[in-house]
CSV table of C-alpha atoms in Angstrom, one decimal:
chain,number,residue,atom,x,y,z
A,5,UNK,CA,42.5,109.6,124.5
A,6,UNK,CA,42.3,111.4,121.1
A,7,UNK,CA,39.7,110.6,118.6
A,8,UNK,CA,40.4,108.2,115.7
A,9,UNK,CA,42.9,109.7,113.4
A,10,UNK,CA,41.4,111.2,110.2
A,11,UNK,CA,43.4,109.0,107.8
A,12,UNK,CA,41.9,105.9,109.5
A,13,UNK,CA,38.4,107.3,109.3
A,14,UNK,CA,39.0,108.1,105.7
A,15,UNK,CA,40.1,104.5,105.0
A,16,UNK,CA,37.0,103.1,106.7
A,17,UNK,CA,34.5,105.4,105.1
A,18,UNK,CA,36.4,105.2,101.8
A,19,UNK,CA,35.5,101.5,101.7
A,20,UNK,CA,32.6,101.5,99.1
A,21,UNK,CA,30.8,98.4,100.3
A,22,UNK,CA,31.0,99.4,104.0
A,23,UNK,CA,29.7,102.9,103.0
A,24,UNK,CA,26.7,101.3,101.4
A,25,UNK,CA,26.1,99.1,104.4
A,26,UNK,CA,26.4,102.1,106.7
A,27,UNK,CA,24.0,104.3,104.6
A,28,UNK,CA,21.5,101.4,104.4
A,29,UNK,CA,21.6,101.0,108.2
A,30,UNK,CA,21.0,104.8,108.6
A,31,UNK,CA,17.9,104.6,106.4
A,32,UNK,CA,16.5,101.5,108.1
A,33,UNK,CA,17.2,102.7,111.6
A,34,UNK,CA,15.7,106.1,111.1
A,35,UNK,CA,12.5,104.6,109.7
A,36,UNK,CA,12.3,102.0,112.5
A,37,UNK,CA,12.7,104.7,115.1
A,38,UNK,CA,9.7,106.5,113.7
A,39,UNK,CA,7.7,103.3,114.1
A,40,UNK,CA,8.9,103.0,117.7
A,41,UNK,CA,6.7,106.0,118.3
A,42,UNK,CA,4.0,105.4,115.8
A,43,UNK,CA,3.1,101.7,116.2
A,44,UNK,CA,2.2,101.8,119.9
A,45,UNK,CA,0.3,105.0,119.3
A,46,UNK,CA,-1.7,103.3,116.5
A,47,UNK,CA,-2.7,100.7,119.1
A,48,UNK,CA,-3.4,103.1,122.0
A,49,UNK,CA,-4.9,106.1,120.3
A,50,UNK,CA,-6.4,104.8,117.1
A,51,UNK,CA,-7.6,101.3,118.2
A,52,UNK,CA,-8.0,102.1,121.9
A,53,UNK,CA,-5.9,99.1,123.0
A,54,UNK,CA,-5.7,97.9,126.6
A,55,UNK,CA,-2.4,97.7,128.4
A,56,UNK,CA,-2.5,93.9,127.9
A,57,UNK,CA,-3.1,94.3,124.2
A,58,UNK,CA,-0.1,96.7,123.9
A,59,UNK,CA,2.0,94.1,125.8
A,60,UNK,CA,0.8,91.4,123.4
A,61,UNK,CA,1.8,93.6,120.5
A,62,UNK,CA,5.3,94.1,121.9
A,63,UNK,CA,5.5,90.3,122.5
A,64,UNK,CA,4.5,89.6,118.9
A,65,UNK,CA,7.4,91.9,117.7
A,66,UNK,CA,10.0,89.8,119.6
A,67,UNK,CA,8.4,86.3,119.6
A,68,UNK,CA,10.3,85.3,116.5
A,69,UNK,CA,13.5,85.1,118.6
A,70,UNK,CA,11.9,82.3,120.5
A,71,UNK,CA,10.3,80.6,117.5
A,72,UNK,CA,13.1,80.7,114.9
A,73,UNK,CA,16.1,82.2,116.8
A,74,UNK,CA,18.2,79.0,117.1
A,75,UNK,CA,17.6,77.4,113.7
A,76,UNK,CA,18.1,80.8,112.0
A,77,UNK,CA,21.8,80.8,112.8
A,78,UNK,CA,22.3,77.3,111.5
A,79,UNK,CA,20.5,78.1,108.3
A,80,UNK,CA,22.5,81.3,107.8
A,81,UNK,CA,25.8,79.5,108.3
A,82,UNK,CA,24.8,77.5,105.2
A,83,UNK,CA,24.1,80.4,102.9
A,84,UNK,CA,25.4,83.8,101.7
A,85,UNK,CA,24.4,86.6,104.1
A,86,UNK,CA,23.9,89.5,101.6
A,87,UNK,CA,20.8,88.0,99.8
A,88,UNK,CA,19.2,87.3,103.2
A,89,UNK,CA,19.7,90.9,104.3
A,90,UNK,CA,18.0,92.2,101.1
A,91,UNK,CA,15.1,89.8,101.3
A,92,UNK,CA,14.5,90.6,104.9
A,93,UNK,CA,14.3,94.3,104.2
A,94,UNK,CA,11.8,93.8,101.4
A,95,UNK,CA,9.6,91.6,103.6
A,96,UNK,CA,9.7,94.3,106.4
A,97,UNK,CA,8.9,97.0,103.9
A,98,UNK,CA,5.8,95.2,102.6
A,99,UNK,CA,4.6,94.2,106.2
A,100,UNK,CA,4.8,97.7,107.7
A,101,UNK,CA,3.6,99.2,104.5
A,102,UNK,CA,0.3,97.4,104.8
A,103,UNK,CA,-0.7,99.5,107.8
A,104,UNK,CA,-1.4,102.9,106.3
A,105,UNK,CA,-3.8,101.7,103.5
A,106,UNK,CA,-5.7,99.5,106.0
A,107,UNK,CA,-6.1,102.5,108.3
A,108,UNK,CA,-7.2,104.7,105.4
A,109,UNK,CA,-9.8,102.2,104.4
A,110,UNK,CA,-11.1,101.8,108.0
A,111,UNK,CA,-10.3,98.1,108.2
A,112,UNK,CA,-7.2,98.2,110.5
A,113,UNK,CA,-7.5,95.9,113.5
A,114,UNK,CA,-5.3,94.7,116.4
A,115,UNK,CA,-5.0,91.2,114.7
A,116,UNK,CA,-3.4,92.9,111.7
A,117,UNK,CA,-1.0,94.7,113.9
A,118,UNK,CA,-0.1,91.5,115.7
A,119,UNK,CA,0.5,89.8,112.3
A,120,UNK,CA,2.6,92.7,111.0
A,121,UNK,CA,4.7,92.6,114.2
A,122,UNK,CA,5.2,88.9,114.0
A,123,UNK,CA,6.2,88.9,110.3
A,124,UNK,CA,8.5,91.9,110.8
A,125,UNK,CA,10.0,90.1,113.8
A,126,UNK,CA,10.8,87.0,111.9
A,127,UNK,CA,12.5,89.0,109.1
A,128,UNK,CA,14.4,91.0,111.8
A,129,UNK,CA,15.8,87.8,113.3
A,130,UNK,CA,17.3,86.8,110.0
A,131,UNK,CA,18.5,90.3,109.2
A,132,UNK,CA,20.1,90.9,112.6
A,133,UNK,CA,21.9,87.6,112.7
A,134,UNK,CA,23.1,87.9,109.1
A,135,UNK,CA,24.1,91.5,109.6
A,136,UNK,CA,26.4,90.7,112.5
A,137,UNK,CA,27.9,87.8,110.6
A,138,UNK,CA,28.2,89.7,107.3
A,139,UNK,CA,30.4,92.6,108.6
A,140,UNK,CA,33.6,90.4,108.9
A,141,UNK,CA,33.1,89.6,105.1
A,142,UNK,CA,33.1,93.4,104.3
A,143,UNK,CA,35.9,94.6,106.6
A,144,UNK,CA,39.2,93.0,107.7
A,145,UNK,CA,39.4,91.9,111.3
A,146,UNK,CA,41.6,94.9,112.4
A,147,UNK,CA,38.8,97.3,111.3
A,148,UNK,CA,35.9,95.4,112.9
A,149,UNK,CA,35.8,97.6,116.1
A,150,UNK,CA,35.9,100.7,114.0
A,151,UNK,CA,33.2,99.4,111.6
A,152,UNK,CA,31.0,98.3,114.5
A,153,UNK,CA,31.5,101.7,116.1
A,154,UNK,CA,30.5,103.6,112.9
A,155,UNK,CA,27.3,101.5,112.7
A,156,UNK,CA,26.6,102.2,116.4
A,157,UNK,CA,27.1,105.9,115.9
A,158,UNK,CA,24.6,105.8,113.0
A,159,UNK,CA,22.2,103.8,115.2
A,160,UNK,CA,22.5,106.2,118.1
A,161,UNK,CA,22.1,109.2,115.8
A,162,UNK,CA,18.9,107.6,114.4
A,163,UNK,CA,17.7,107.0,118.0
A,164,UNK,CA,18.0,110.8,118.5
A,165,UNK,CA,16.5,112.0,115.2
A,166,UNK,CA,14.0,109.3,114.5
A,167,UNK,CA,11.6,109.5,117.5
A,168,UNK,CA,11.4,113.3,117.2
A,169,UNK,CA,10.7,113.0,113.5
A,170,UNK,CA,8.2,110.2,114.3
A,171,UNK,CA,6.4,112.3,117.0
A,172,UNK,CA,6.2,115.2,114.6
A,173,UNK,CA,4.8,113.0,111.7
A,174,UNK,CA,2.3,111.4,114.0
A,175,UNK,CA,1.1,114.9,115.2
A,176,UNK,CA,1.0,116.1,111.6
A,177,UNK,CA,-0.3,113.1,109.6
A,178,UNK,CA,-1.6,110.7,112.2
A,179,UNK,CA,0.1,107.5,113.5
A,180,UNK,CA,-0.8,105.2,110.6
A,181,UNK,CA,0.6,107.5,107.9
A,182,UNK,CA,3.8,108.1,109.9
A,183,UNK,CA,4.7,104.5,109.4
A,184,UNK,CA,5.2,105.1,105.7
A,185,UNK,CA,8.6,106.5,106.8
A,186,UNK,CA,9.6,103.1,108.1
A,187,UNK,CA,8.6,101.3,104.9
A,188,UNK,CA,10.6,103.8,102.9
A,189,UNK,CA,13.6,103.2,105.1
A,190,UNK,CA,13.5,99.4,104.6
A,191,UNK,CA,13.1,99.9,100.9
A,192,UNK,CA,16.1,102.3,100.7
A,193,UNK,CA,18.2,99.8,102.8
A,194,UNK,CA,17.4,97.0,100.4
A,195,UNK,CA,18.3,99.1,97.3
A,196,UNK,CA,21.7,100.1,98.9
A,197,UNK,CA,22.5,96.6,100.0
A,198,UNK,CA,21.8,95.3,96.5
A,199,UNK,CA,24.7,97.5,95.3
A,200,UNK,CA,27.3,95.9,97.5
A,201,UNK,CA,29.8,94.0,95.4
A,202,UNK,CA,31.7,92.0,98.0
A,203,UNK,CA,32.5,88.5,96.9
A,204,UNK,CA,30.9,86.4,99.5
A,205,UNK,CA,31.7,82.7,99.1
A,206,UNK,CA,28.9,80.2,99.6
A,207,UNK,CA,29.6,78.2,102.8
A,208,UNK,CA,30.5,74.6,102.2
A,209,UNK,CA,28.0,72.2,103.9
A,210,UNK,CA,29.5,69.7,106.3
A,211,UNK,CA,28.6,66.2,105.0
A,212,UNK,CA,26.5,64.2,107.3
A,213,UNK,CA,25.7,67.1,109.7
A,214,UNK,CA,22.0,67.6,110.6
A,215,UNK,CA,20.5,71.0,111.4
A,216,UNK,CA,19.9,69.8,115.0
A,217,UNK,CA,23.6,69.0,115.4
A,218,UNK,CA,24.7,72.3,114.0
A,219,UNK,CA,22.3,74.2,116.3
A,220,UNK,CA,23.6,72.2,119.2
A,221,UNK,CA,27.2,73.1,118.3
A,222,UNK,CA,26.4,76.8,118.6
A,223,UNK,CA,24.6,76.4,121.9
A,224,UNK,CA,27.5,74.4,123.3
A,225,UNK,CA,30.0,77.0,122.2
A,226,UNK,CA,28.1,79.8,124.0
A,227,UNK,CA,27.1,77.9,127.2
A,228,UNK,CA,30.5,76.3,127.5
A,229,UNK,CA,32.3,79.6,127.5
A,230,UNK,CA,32.3,81.1,131.0
A,231,UNK,CA,32.4,84.7,129.8
A,232,UNK,CA,29.8,84.3,127.1
A,233,UNK,CA,27.6,82.4,129.6
A,234,UNK,CA,27.7,85.3,132.1
A,235,UNK,CA,27.2,87.9,129.4
A,236,UNK,CA,24.2,86.0,128.0
A,237,UNK,CA,22.6,85.6,131.5
A,238,UNK,CA,23.0,89.3,132.4
A,239,UNK,CA,21.7,90.5,129.0
A,240,UNK,CA,18.7,88.2,129.2
A,241,UNK,CA,17.8,89.6,132.6
A,242,UNK,CA,18.2,93.1,131.2
A,243,UNK,CA,16.0,92.4,128.2
A,244,UNK,CA,13.4,90.7,130.3
A,245,UNK,CA,12.7,93.8,132.3
A,246,UNK,CA,13.4,96.1,129.3
A,247,UNK,CA,10.4,94.4,127.6
A,248,UNK,CA,8.3,95.3,130.6
A,249,UNK,CA,9.2,99.0,129.9
A,250,UNK,CA,8.5,98.6,126.2
A,251,UNK,CA,5.1,97.2,126.9
A,252,UNK,CA,3.9,99.9,129.3
A,253,UNK,CA,5.8,103.1,128.6
A,254,UNK,CA,3.5,104.4,125.8
A,255,UNK,CA,0.4,103.7,127.9
A,256,UNK,CA,2.1,105.4,130.9
A,257,UNK,CA,3.0,108.5,128.8
A,258,UNK,CA,-0.4,108.9,127.2
A,259,UNK,CA,-2.8,107.8,129.9
A,260,UNK,CA,-0.9,108.7,133.1
A,261,UNK,CA,1.3,111.6,132.1
A,262,UNK,CA,-1.0,112.9,129.3
A,263,UNK,CA,1.8,113.5,126.8
A,264,UNK,CA,1.1,114.4,123.2
A,265,UNK,CA,2.7,112.5,120.3
A,266,UNK,CA,5.2,115.3,119.7
A,267,UNK,CA,6.3,115.4,123.3
A,268,UNK,CA,6.7,111.6,123.3
A,269,UNK,CA,9.0,111.9,120.2
A,270,UNK,CA,11.0,114.6,121.9
A,271,UNK,CA,11.3,112.5,125.1
A,272,UNK,CA,12.6,109.5,123.2
A,273,UNK,CA,15.0,111.6,121.1
A,274,UNK,CA,16.4,113.3,124.2
A,275,UNK,CA,16.9,110.1,126.1
A,276,UNK,CA,18.7,108.7,123.0
A,277,UNK,CA,21.4,111.3,123.5
A,278,UNK,CA,22.7,109.0,126.2
A,279,UNK,CA,23.3,106.3,123.6
A,280,UNK,CA,25.2,108.6,121.3
A,281,UNK,CA,27.3,109.7,124.3
A,282,UNK,CA,28.0,106.1,125.1
A,283,UNK,CA,29.0,105.5,121.5
A,284,UNK,CA,31.5,108.4,121.6
A,285,UNK,CA,32.9,107.6,125.0
A,286,UNK,CA,32.8,103.9,125.3
A,287,UNK,CA,36.1,103.2,123.6
A,288,UNK,CA,37.9,105.6,125.9
A,289,UNK,CA,36.2,104.1,128.9
A,290,UNK,CA,37.3,100.6,127.8
A,291,UNK,CA,40.9,101.7,127.6
A,292,UNK,CA,40.6,103.6,130.9
A,293,UNK,CA,39.0,100.9,133.1
A,294,UNK,CA,39.6,97.8,131.0
A,295,UNK,CA,37.3,96.0,128.6
A,296,UNK,CA,36.3,93.3,131.1
A,297,UNK,CA,35.7,95.8,133.9
A,298,UNK,CA,33.6,98.0,131.6
A,299,UNK,CA,31.1,95.1,131.1
A,300,UNK,CA,30.1,94.9,134.8
A,301,UNK,CA,30.9,98.5,135.8
A,302,UNK,CA,28.6,99.9,133.2
A,303,UNK,CA,25.6,98.0,134.6
A,304,UNK,CA,26.5,98.6,138.3
A,305,UNK,CA,26.7,102.4,137.7
A,306,UNK,CA,23.7,102.9,135.4
A,307,UNK,CA,21.1,100.3,136.4
A,308,UNK,CA,20.0,102.1,139.6
A,309,UNK,CA,18.7,105.1,137.5
A,310,UNK,CA,15.8,102.8,136.4
A,311,UNK,CA,14.0,103.7,139.7
A,312,UNK,CA,13.4,107.1,138.2
A,313,UNK,CA,10.9,105.6,135.7
A,314,UNK,CA,8.2,104.8,138.3
A,315,UNK,CA,9.0,107.9,140.3
A,316,UNK,CA,8.2,110.2,137.3
A,317,UNK,CA,5.2,112.3,138.0
A,318,UNK,CA,4.1,116.0,138.1
A,319,UNK,CA,6.0,118.8,136.3
A,320,UNK,CA,9.3,117.0,136.4
A,321,UNK,CA,8.0,113.7,135.0
A,322,UNK,CA,9.4,114.1,131.5
A,323,UNK,CA,12.8,115.2,132.8
A,324,UNK,CA,13.1,112.3,135.3
A,325,UNK,CA,11.9,109.7,132.7
A,326,UNK,CA,14.3,111.1,130.0
A,327,UNK,CA,17.2,111.2,132.4
A,328,UNK,CA,16.7,107.6,133.5
A,329,UNK,CA,16.4,106.4,129.9
A,330,UNK,CA,19.5,108.4,128.8
A,331,UNK,CA,21.7,107.1,131.6
A,332,UNK,CA,20.6,103.5,131.2
A,333,UNK,CA,21.1,103.7,127.4
A,334,UNK,CA,24.6,105.1,128.0
A,335,UNK,CA,25.3,102.0,130.1
A,336,UNK,CA,23.8,99.7,127.5
A,337,UNK,CA,26.1,101.0,124.7
A,338,UNK,CA,29.2,101.0,126.9
A,339,UNK,CA,28.4,97.4,127.8
A,340,UNK,CA,28.3,96.5,124.2
A,341,UNK,CA,31.7,98.0,123.3
A,342,UNK,CA,33.2,95.0,125.1
A,343,UNK,CA,30.8,92.2,124.6
A,344,UNK,CA,29.8,92.3,120.9
A,345,UNK,CA,33.3,92.9,119.5
A,346,UNK,CA,34.5,90.2,121.9
A,347,UNK,CA,31.9,87.8,120.5
A,348,UNK,CA,32.9,88.5,116.9
A,349,UNK,CA,36.7,88.0,117.7
A,350,UNK,CA,36.4,85.0,120.0
A,351,UNK,CA,34.2,82.9,117.6
A,352,UNK,CA,35.5,80.8,114.7
A,353,UNK,CA,34.1,82.2,111.4
A,354,UNK,CA,32.2,79.0,110.6
A,355,UNK,CA,30.3,79.4,113.9
A,356,UNK,CA,29.5,83.1,113.7
A,357,UNK,CA,25.9,82.7,112.6
A,358,UNK,CA,25.1,80.0,115.1
A,359,UNK,CA,26.9,81.9,117.9
A,360,UNK,CA,25.0,85.1,117.2
A,361,UNK,CA,21.7,83.2,116.8
A,362,UNK,CA,22.2,81.4,120.1
A,363,UNK,CA,23.0,84.7,121.9
A,364,UNK,CA,19.9,86.3,120.3
A,365,UNK,CA,17.7,83.3,121.3
A,366,UNK,CA,19.0,83.5,124.9
A,367,UNK,CA,18.9,87.3,125.4
A,368,UNK,CA,16.1,88.3,123.1
A,369,UNK,CA,13.9,85.3,123.9
A,370,UNK,CA,13.1,86.9,127.2
A,371,UNK,CA,11.5,89.9,125.4
A,372,UNK,CA,8.1,88.4,124.7
A,373,UNK,CA,7.9,87.0,128.2
A,374,UNK,CA,8.7,90.4,129.7
A,375,UNK,CA,6.2,92.2,127.4
A,376,UNK,CA,3.4,89.8,128.3
A,377,UNK,CA,4.2,90.1,132.0
A,378,UNK,CA,4.4,93.9,131.8
A,379,UNK,CA,1.0,94.0,130.1
A,380,UNK,CA,-0.6,91.7,132.7
A,381,UNK,CA,0.8,93.7,135.6
A,382,UNK,CA,-0.2,97.0,134.0
A,383,UNK,CA,-3.7,95.7,133.4
A,384,UNK,CA,-4.1,94.5,137.0
A,385,UNK,CA,-2.2,97.1,139.0
A,386,UNK,CA,-1.6,100.0,136.6
A,387,UNK,CA,1.4,101.1,134.4
A,388,UNK,CA,3.3,102.6,137.4
A,389,UNK,CA,3.3,99.3,139.2
A,390,UNK,CA,4.8,97.6,136.1
A,391,UNK,CA,7.5,100.3,136.0
A,392,UNK,CA,8.4,99.5,139.6
A,393,UNK,CA,8.8,95.8,138.6
A,394,UNK,CA,11.0,96.9,135.7
A,395,UNK,CA,13.2,99.1,138.1
A,396,UNK,CA,13.7,96.2,140.6
A,397,UNK,CA,14.6,93.9,137.8
A,398,UNK,CA,17.3,96.2,136.5
A,399,UNK,CA,19.0,96.2,139.9
A,400,UNK,CA,19.5,92.4,139.4
A,401,UNK,CA,21.3,92.8,136.0
A,402,UNK,CA,24.9,93.1,137.4
A,403,UNK,CA,24.6,90.1,139.6
A,404,UNK,CA,25.6,87.4,137.0
A,405,UNK,CA,28.5,89.5,135.9
A,406,UNK,CA,29.8,90.1,139.4
A,407,UNK,CA,29.6,86.3,140.1
A,408,UNK,CA,31.6,85.5,137.0
A,409,UNK,CA,35.4,85.6,136.3
A,410,UNK,CA,34.8,89.0,134.8
A,411,UNK,CA,35.0,90.6,138.2
A,412,UNK,CA,38.7,89.6,138.5
A,413,UNK,CA,39.7,90.6,135.0
A,414,UNK,CA,40.7,93.9,133.4
A,415,UNK,CA,40.9,92.8,129.7
A,416,UNK,CA,39.1,90.2,127.7
A,417,UNK,CA,40.8,87.3,125.8
A,418,UNK,CA,40.7,87.7,122.0
A,419,UNK,CA,40.9,84.1,121.0
A,420,UNK,CA,38.8,80.9,121.5
A,421,UNK,CA,40.2,79.9,124.9
A,422,UNK,CA,37.1,79.3,127.0
A,423,UNK,CA,38.9,78.8,130.3
A,424,UNK,CA,41.4,81.6,129.8
A,425,UNK,CA,41.3,84.8,131.8
A,426,UNK,CA,43.2,88.0,131.5
A,427,UNK,CA,44.2,88.6,135.1
A,428,UNK,CA,43.6,92.0,136.8
A,429,UNK,CA,46.9,93.4,137.8
A,430,UNK,CA,45.3,95.0,140.8
A,431,UNK,CA,43.7,91.8,142.1
A,432,UNK,CA,46.0,89.8,144.4
A,433,UNK,CA,44.1,86.6,143.8
A,434,UNK,CA,44.3,86.6,140.1
A,435,UNK,CA,46.6,84.0,138.8
A,436,UNK,CA,48.6,84.1,135.6
A,437,UNK,CA,47.3,82.4,132.5
A,438,UNK,CA,49.3,79.3,131.3
A,439,UNK,CA,52.1,80.1,128.9
A,440,UNK,CA,50.5,78.2,126.0
A,441,UNK,CA,47.2,80.1,126.5
A,442,UNK,CA,48.9,83.4,126.9
A,443,UNK,CA,50.6,82.9,123.5
A,444,UNK,CA,47.2,82.2,121.9
A,445,UNK,CA,45.4,85.2,123.4
A,446,UNK,CA,45.2,88.4,121.5
A,447,UNK,CA,43.6,91.0,123.9
A,448,UNK,CA,40.5,92.7,122.5
A,449,UNK,CA,41.9,95.9,123.8
A,450,UNK,CA,44.9,95.5,121.4
A,451,UNK,CA,42.4,95.1,118.5
A,452,UNK,CA,40.8,98.4,119.5
A,453,UNK,CA,44.3,100.1,119.6
A,454,UNK,CA,45.1,98.7,116.2
A,455,UNK,CA,41.8,99.9,114.8
A,456,UNK,CA,42.2,103.3,116.6
A,457,UNK,CA,38.5,103.2,117.2
A,458,UNK,CA,36.7,105.2,119.9
A,459,UNK,CA,33.3,103.6,119.3
A,460,UNK,CA,31.5,100.5,120.6
A,461,UNK,CA,30.2,97.5,118.8
A,462,UNK,CA,26.7,97.1,117.4
A,463,UNK,CA,23.7,97.2,119.7
A,464,UNK,CA,20.3,96.3,118.3
A,465,UNK,CA,18.1,98.5,120.5
A,466,UNK,CA,14.4,98.0,120.4
A,467,UNK,CA,14.0,100.3,123.4
A,468,UNK,CA,16.3,102.6,125.4
A,469,UNK,CA,17.6,99.6,127.3
A,470,UNK,CA,17.6,96.6,125.0
A,471,UNK,CA,21.0,95.0,124.1
A,472,UNK,CA,21.9,92.3,121.7
């Protein structure tokens, strides 16, 4: 399949507000990827943290999805999204910006890192849910896949450049000072977002509806949809064990493999090439094998590579670890080409915030649990044992997808028809959809063709394996 025609690319990038959104994402993502290297190194190298303390730090970064994940969506459905994005960036800038001066004054402690991680996590919850819900206000529906793809390409590029930059800055300036890059990235993002001129109407409140009722409506929509329910279950399992990896990988690299900060940055950048490759190839793969098939096939093919993480040792350790991370990240991005754009198209506009928040609560809520578990296992049996737990867990990720209607489908429905299926022409047991449902369904693959996009939807990656 040929790449997106240049005139369509020009129309997308010629959209002023989307260009500002994309540039802001590039600045924030590059900075956050520097902190992906620097923050654990501050804990491990500067403060001599134990594996459990590093796991607790990782849990603090993601605990907000359990604490405020569900009500955040209902709150955001009641307000304009752009001001929330700007305020969240300012809060994150101030929070991470407090680390370098504290370190310079010799007063930096693990409790401060926990607090910074928690505050940043809360701001990230609101930013991420608002960001996914704001894009449909910037771009028309037929350009959503292309816009999501451009954002994912920027994100994947930042995952390649950012860790290498972070490793170099840590080696040159020290871990605390390297975090300045993250604060600057959030500040630049806030400035660029403030220049967006899209007229975003204030949502009209529904009289007599309580916050609890609105939250429940989002939960019922996700759990009542057989495809969204399977996607949420598989992603939650993936993120549970990805958090184990996040909690122990820095300790494993520094104390088991003896890697320097620069080498860690190069390792993360090299493995992120898999994500960029996924961003460039996933649209073609979706058209080749089918959008529904791509969801489960991407996990079946790539998840077994996770066993290379605990097997990494000796001279080939960096190569094995990087290969595993690159392949798993390729699969995570390919997985998202189908599921995130499908979520945006299948959900009514007035439910977008609550749907995204419910999904985030379900799939990111497992992160603090996995991080704490990883820290406990690493403390008791060593980082390599925790990586074995992670590898075994990744082998379970495809199971909910293979047990769902997705296994018999080729394409995904593009309208709110919870019971509808797009039958696989190659599967003899797949029945045809009722005529009234067929008329209502717009296949997501047709949206991709209309947008002429070869890129996947947005993936919010906190590690080489985490998906939204």
